[in-house]
mmCIF file of C-alpha atoms and ligand atoms in Angstrom:
data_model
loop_
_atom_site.group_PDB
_atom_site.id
_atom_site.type_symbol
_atom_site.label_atom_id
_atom_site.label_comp_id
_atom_site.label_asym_id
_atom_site.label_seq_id
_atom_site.Cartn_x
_atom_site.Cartn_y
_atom_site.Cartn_z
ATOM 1 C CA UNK D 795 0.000 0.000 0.000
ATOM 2 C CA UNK D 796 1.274 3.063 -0.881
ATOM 3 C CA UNK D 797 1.880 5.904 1.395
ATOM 4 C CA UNK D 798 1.723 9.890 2.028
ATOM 5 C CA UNK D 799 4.333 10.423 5.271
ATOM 6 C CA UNK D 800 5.148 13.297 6.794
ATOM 7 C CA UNK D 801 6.913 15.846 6.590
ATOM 8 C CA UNK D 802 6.397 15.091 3.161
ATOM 9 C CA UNK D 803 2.589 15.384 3.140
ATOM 10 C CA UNK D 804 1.096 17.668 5.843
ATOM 11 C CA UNK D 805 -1.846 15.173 5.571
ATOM 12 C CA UNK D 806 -0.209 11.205 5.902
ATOM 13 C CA UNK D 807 -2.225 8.931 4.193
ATOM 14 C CA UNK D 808 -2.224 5.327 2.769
ATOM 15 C CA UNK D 809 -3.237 4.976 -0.787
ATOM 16 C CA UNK D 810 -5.894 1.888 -0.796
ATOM 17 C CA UNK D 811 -5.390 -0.921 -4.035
ATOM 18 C CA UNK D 812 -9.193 -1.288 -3.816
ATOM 19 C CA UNK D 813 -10.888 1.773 -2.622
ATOM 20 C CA UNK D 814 -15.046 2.200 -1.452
ATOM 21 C CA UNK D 815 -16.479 5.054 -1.331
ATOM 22 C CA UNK D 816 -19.698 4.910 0.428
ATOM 23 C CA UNK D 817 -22.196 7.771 -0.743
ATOM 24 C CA UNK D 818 -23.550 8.727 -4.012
ATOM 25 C CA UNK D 819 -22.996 12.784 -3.692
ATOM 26 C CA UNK D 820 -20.354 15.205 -4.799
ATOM 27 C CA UNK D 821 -18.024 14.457 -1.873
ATOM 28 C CA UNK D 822 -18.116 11.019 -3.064
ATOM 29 C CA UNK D 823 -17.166 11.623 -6.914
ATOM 30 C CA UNK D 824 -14.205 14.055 -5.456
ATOM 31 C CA UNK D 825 -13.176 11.479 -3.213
ATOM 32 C CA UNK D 826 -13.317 8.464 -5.581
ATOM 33 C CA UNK D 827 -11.121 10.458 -8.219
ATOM 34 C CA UNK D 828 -8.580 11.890 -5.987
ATOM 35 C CA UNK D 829 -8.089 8.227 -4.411
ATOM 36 C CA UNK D 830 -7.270 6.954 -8.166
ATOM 37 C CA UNK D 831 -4.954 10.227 -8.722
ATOM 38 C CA UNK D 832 -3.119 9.306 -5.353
ATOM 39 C CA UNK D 833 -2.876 5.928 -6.893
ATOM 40 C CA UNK D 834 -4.947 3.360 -5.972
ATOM 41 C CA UNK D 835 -5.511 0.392 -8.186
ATOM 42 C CA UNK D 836 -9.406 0.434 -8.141
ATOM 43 C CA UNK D 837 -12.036 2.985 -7.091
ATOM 44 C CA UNK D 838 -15.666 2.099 -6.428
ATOM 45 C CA UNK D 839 -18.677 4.193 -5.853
ATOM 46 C CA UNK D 840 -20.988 1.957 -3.665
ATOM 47 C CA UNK D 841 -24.360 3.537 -3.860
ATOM 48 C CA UNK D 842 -27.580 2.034 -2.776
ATOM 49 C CA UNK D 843 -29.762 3.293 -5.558
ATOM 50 C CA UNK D 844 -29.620 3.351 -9.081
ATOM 51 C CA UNK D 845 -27.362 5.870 -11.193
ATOM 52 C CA UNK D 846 -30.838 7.572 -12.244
ATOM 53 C CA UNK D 847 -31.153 9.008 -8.504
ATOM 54 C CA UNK D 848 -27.502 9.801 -7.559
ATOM 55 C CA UNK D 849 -27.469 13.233 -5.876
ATOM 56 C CA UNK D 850 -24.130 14.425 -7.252
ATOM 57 C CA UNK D 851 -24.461 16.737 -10.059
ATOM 58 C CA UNK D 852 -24.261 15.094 -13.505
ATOM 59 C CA UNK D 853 -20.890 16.606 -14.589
ATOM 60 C CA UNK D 854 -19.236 15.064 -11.385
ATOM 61 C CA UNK D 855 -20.432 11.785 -12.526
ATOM 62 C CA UNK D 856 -19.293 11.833 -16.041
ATOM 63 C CA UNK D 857 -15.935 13.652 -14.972
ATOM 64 C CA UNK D 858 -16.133 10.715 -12.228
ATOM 65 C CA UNK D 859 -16.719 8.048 -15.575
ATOM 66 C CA UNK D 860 -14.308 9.523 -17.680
ATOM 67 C CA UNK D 861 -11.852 9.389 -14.806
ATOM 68 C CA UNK D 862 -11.843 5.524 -14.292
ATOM 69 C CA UNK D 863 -13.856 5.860 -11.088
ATOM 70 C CA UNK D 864 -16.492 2.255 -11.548
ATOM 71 C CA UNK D 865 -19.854 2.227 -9.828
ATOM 72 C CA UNK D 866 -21.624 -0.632 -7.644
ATOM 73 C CA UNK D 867 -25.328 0.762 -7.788
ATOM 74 C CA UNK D 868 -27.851 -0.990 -6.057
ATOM 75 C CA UNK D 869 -25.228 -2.046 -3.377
ATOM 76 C CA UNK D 870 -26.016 -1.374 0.197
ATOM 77 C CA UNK D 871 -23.174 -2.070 2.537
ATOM 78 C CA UNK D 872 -23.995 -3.680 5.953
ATOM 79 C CA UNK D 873 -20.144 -4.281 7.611
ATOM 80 C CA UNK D 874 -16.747 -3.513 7.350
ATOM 81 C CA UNK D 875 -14.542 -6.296 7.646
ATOM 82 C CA UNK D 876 -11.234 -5.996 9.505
ATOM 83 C CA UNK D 877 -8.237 -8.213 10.709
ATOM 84 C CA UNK D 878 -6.862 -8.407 14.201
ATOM 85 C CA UNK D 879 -4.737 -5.073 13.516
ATOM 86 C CA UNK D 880 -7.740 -3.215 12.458
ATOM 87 C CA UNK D 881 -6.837 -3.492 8.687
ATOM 88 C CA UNK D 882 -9.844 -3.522 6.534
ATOM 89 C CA UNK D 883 -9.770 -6.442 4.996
ATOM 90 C CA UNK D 884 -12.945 -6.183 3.142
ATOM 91 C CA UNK D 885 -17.108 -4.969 3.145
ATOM 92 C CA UNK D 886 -20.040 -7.336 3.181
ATOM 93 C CA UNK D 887 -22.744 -5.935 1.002
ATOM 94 C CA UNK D 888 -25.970 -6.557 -0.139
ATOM 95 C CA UNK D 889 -27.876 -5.854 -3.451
ATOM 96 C CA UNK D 890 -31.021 -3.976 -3.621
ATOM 97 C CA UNK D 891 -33.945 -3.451 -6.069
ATOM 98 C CA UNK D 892 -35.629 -0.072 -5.731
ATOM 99 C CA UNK D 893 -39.324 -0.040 -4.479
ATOM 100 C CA UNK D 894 -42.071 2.428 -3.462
ATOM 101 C CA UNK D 895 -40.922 6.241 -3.402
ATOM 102 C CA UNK D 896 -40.141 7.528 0.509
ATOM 103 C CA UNK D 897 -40.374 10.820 1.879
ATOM 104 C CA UNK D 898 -37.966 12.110 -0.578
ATOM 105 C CA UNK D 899 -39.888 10.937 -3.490
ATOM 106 C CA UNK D 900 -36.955 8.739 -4.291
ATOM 107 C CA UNK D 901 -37.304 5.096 -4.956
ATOM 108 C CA UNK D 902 -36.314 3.686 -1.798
ATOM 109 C CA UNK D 903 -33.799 0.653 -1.787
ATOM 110 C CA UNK D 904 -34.860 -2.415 -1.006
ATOM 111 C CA UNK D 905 -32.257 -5.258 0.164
ATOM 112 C CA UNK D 906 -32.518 -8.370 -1.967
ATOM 113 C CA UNK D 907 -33.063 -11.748 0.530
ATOM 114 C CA UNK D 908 -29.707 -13.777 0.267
ATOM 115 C CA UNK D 909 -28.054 -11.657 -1.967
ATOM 116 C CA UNK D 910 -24.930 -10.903 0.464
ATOM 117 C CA UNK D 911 -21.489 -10.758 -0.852
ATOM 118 C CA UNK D 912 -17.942 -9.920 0.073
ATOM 119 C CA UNK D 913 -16.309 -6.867 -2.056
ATOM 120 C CA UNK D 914 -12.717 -7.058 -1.751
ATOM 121 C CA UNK D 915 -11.452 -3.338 -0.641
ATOM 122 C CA UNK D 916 -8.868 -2.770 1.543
ATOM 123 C CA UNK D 917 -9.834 1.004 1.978
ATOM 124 C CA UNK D 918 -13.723 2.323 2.835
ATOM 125 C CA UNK D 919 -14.008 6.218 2.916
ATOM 126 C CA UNK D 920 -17.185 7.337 4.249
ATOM 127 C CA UNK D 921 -19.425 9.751 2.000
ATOM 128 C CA UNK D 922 -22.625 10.318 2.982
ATOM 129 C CA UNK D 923 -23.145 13.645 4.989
ATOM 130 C CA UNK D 924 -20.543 16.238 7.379
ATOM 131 C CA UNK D 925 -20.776 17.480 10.339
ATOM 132 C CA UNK D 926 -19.482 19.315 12.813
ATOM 133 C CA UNK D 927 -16.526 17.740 14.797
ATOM 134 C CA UNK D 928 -17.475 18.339 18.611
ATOM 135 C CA UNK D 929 -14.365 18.928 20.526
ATOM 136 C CA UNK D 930 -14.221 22.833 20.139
ATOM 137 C CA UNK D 931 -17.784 22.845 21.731
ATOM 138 C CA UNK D 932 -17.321 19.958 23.912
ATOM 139 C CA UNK D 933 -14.298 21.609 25.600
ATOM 140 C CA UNK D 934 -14.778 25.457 25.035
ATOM 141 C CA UNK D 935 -16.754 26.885 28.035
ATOM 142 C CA UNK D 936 -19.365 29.298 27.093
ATOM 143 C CA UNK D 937 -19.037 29.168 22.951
ATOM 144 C CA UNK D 938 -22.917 29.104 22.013
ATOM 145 C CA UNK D 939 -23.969 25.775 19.602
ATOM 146 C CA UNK D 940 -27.017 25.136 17.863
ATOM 147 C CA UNK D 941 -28.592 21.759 18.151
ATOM 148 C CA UNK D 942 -26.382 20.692 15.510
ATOM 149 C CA UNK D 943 -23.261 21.077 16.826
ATOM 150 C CA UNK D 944 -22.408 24.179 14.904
ATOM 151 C CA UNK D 945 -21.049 27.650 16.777
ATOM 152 C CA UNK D 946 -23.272 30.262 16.603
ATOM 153 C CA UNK D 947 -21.287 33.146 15.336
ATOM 154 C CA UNK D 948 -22.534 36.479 13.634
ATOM 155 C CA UNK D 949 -22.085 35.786 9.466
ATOM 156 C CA UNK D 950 -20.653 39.056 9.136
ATOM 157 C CA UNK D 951 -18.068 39.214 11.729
ATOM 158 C CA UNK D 952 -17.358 35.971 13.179
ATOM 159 C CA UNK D 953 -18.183 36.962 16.649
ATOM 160 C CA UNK D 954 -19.067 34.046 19.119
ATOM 161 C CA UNK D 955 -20.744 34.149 22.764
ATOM 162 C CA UNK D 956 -17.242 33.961 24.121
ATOM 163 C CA UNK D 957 -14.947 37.178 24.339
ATOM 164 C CA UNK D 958 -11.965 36.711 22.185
ATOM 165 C CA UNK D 959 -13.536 33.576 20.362
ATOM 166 C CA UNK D 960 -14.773 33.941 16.228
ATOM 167 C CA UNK D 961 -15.556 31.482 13.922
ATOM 168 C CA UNK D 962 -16.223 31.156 10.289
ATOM 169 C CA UNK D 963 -16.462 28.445 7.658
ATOM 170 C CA UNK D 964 -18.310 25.324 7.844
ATOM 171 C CA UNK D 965 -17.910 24.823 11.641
ATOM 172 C CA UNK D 966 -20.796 28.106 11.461
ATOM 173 C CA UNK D 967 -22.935 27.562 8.437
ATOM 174 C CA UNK D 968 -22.316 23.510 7.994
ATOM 175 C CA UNK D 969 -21.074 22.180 4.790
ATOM 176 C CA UNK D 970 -21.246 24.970 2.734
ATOM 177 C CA UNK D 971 -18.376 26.310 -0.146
ATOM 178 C CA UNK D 972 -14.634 27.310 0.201
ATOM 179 C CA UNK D 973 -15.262 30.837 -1.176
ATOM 180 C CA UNK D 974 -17.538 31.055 1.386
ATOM 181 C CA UNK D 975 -15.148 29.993 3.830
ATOM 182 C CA UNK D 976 -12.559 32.112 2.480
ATOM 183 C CA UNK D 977 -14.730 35.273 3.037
ATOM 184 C CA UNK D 978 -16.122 34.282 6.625
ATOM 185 C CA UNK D 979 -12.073 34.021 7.667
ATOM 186 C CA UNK D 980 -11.529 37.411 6.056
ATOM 187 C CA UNK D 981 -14.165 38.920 8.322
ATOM 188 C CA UNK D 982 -13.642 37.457 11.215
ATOM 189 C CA UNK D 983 -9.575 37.973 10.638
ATOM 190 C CA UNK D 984 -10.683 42.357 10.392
ATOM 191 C CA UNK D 985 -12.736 41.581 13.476
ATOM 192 C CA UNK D 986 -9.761 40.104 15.728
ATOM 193 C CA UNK D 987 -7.763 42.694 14.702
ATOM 194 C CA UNK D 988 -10.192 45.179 16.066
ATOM 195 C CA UNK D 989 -10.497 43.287 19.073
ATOM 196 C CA UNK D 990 -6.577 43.095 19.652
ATOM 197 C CA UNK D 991 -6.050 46.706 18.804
ATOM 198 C CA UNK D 992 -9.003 48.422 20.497
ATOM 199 C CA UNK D 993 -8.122 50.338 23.453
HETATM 200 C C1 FAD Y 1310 -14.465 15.914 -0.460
HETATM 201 C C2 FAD Y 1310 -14.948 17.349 -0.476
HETATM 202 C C3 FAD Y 1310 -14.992 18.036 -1.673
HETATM 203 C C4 FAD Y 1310 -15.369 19.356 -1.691
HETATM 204 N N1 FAD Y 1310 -15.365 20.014 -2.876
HETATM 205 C C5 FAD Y 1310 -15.623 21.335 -2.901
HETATM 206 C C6 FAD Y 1310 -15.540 22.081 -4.106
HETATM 207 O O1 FAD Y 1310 -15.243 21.544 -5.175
HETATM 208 N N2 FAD Y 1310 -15.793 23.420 -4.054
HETATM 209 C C7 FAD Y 1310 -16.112 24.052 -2.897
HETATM 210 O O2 FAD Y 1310 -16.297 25.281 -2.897
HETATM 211 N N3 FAD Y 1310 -16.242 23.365 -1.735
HETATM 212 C C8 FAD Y 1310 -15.997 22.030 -1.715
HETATM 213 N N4 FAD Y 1310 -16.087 21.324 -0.533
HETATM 214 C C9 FAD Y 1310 -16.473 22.059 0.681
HETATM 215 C C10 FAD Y 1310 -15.267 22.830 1.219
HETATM 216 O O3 FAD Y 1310 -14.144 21.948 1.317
HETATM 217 C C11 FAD Y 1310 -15.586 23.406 2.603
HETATM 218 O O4 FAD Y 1310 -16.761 24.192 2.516
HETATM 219 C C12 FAD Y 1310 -14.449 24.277 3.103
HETATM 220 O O5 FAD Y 1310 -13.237 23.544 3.134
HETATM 221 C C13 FAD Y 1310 -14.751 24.813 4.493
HETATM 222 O O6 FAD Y 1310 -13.613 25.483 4.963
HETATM 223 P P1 FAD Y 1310 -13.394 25.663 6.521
HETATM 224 O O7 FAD Y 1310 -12.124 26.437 6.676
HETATM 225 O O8 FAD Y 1310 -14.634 26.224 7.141
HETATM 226 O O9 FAD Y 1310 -13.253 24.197 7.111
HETATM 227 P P2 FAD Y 1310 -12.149 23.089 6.789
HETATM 228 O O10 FAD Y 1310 -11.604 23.224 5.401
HETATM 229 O O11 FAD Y 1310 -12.788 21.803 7.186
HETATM 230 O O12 FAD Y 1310 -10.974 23.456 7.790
HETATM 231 C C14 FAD Y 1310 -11.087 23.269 9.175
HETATM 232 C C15 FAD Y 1310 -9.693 22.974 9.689
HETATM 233 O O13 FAD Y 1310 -9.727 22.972 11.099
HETATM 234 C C16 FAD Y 1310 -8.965 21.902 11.569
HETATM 235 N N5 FAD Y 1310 -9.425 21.560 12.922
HETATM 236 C C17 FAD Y 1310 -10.563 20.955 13.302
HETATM 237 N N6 FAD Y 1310 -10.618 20.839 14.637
HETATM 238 C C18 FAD Y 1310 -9.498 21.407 15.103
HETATM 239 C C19 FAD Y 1310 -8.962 21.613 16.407
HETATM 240 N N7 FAD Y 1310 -9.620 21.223 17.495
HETATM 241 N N8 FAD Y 1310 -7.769 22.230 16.522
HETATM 242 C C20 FAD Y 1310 -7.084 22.636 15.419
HETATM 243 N N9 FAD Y 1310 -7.543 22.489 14.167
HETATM 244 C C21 FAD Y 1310 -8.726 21.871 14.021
HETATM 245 C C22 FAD Y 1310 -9.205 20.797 10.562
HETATM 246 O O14 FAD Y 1310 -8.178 19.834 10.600
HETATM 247 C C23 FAD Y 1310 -9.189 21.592 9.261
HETATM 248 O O15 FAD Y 1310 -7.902 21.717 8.728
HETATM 249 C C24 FAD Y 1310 -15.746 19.987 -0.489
HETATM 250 C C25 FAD Y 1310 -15.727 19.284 0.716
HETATM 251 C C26 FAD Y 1310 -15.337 17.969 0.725
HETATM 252 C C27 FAD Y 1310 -15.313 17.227 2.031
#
């Protein structure tokens, strides 16, 4: 397996042979297609539905095509598999056919009886949905969440409930876009300088 150490790579990372990525949305396409351009053999798309309801939009699925990236629709994974170091070793899934439309008006999956098999991965990356990770909150004394884990911070200058504390980015408005990012840092940056400098 190859691998991404530091200090060359800020990130480390091990490059999968046979890479899973479970989701069917744009995270997933970016994720499947920069695990093949870090160099993994194989990289799979595991997506309960069919291709007709994949959320990503339709460019990142023909870039995703075009790219090598191969699809497993109407695959529903139930386990990851793992040796006695932890090493994924492979995932169990399951096929589906799609039935009556839920609440989303999608066709919802429906596992087929007996259809269980092993897909040989050795690397499972985890698509579907981001949120907030809770050890700023968790540990930060009077910094004002919302119920979803997200500080509460004024959009236009970063300010928190806590004197001295802004924030900005996703960690405020939940997955949203880098420029958007970019733009709540460069506020919030003006506003800490005000705070530093005031008498
Ligand atoms: C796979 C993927 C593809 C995306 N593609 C696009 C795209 O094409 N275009 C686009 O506009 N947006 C895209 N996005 C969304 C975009 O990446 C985010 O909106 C953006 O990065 C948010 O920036 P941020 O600075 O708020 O948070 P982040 O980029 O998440 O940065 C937060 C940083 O804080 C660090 N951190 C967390 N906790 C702590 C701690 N306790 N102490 C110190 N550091 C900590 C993290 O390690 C991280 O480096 C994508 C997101 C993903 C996941």
């Amino acid at each position: 397996m190859k691998a991404y150490r530091f200090p060359d790579c800020d990130t480390p990372i091990l490059v999968g042979r046979k890479v899973a990525v479970l989701g069917g949305g744009n995270v997933a396409m970016d994720s499947a297609r920069t695990a093949l351009r870090l160099g993994a053999g194989e990289s799979w798309i595991v997506y309960r539905r069919s291709k007709v309801e994949l959320p990503a939009r339709h460019e990142e699925v023909e870039n995703a095509e075009e790219e090598g990236v191969k699809f497993a629709f109407l695959t529903y994974p139930l386990r990851i598999i793992y040796d006695d170091n932890y090493w994924v070793t492979g995932m169990e899934c399951i096929r589906c056919e799609l039935g009556a439309p839920d609440a989303s008006g999608r066709r919802r999956p429906v596992p087929i009886k007996g259809s269980e098999y092993i897909m040989n991965v050795d690397t499972v990356v985890v698509a579907i949905g981001q949120g907030p990770n809770p050890l700023v909150p968790r540990t930060t004394k009077g910094l004002e969440c919302n119920k979803r884990g997200n500080i509460v911070a004024d959009l236009d200058t970063g300010v928190t409930s806590k004197a001295g504390v802004y924030a900005g980015g996703d960690i405020v408005t939940g997955a949203a876009t880098v420029i958007l990012a970019m733009g709540a840092g460069r506020a919030a940056a003006k506003s800490i300088h005000e705070y530093l400098t005031a008498k």
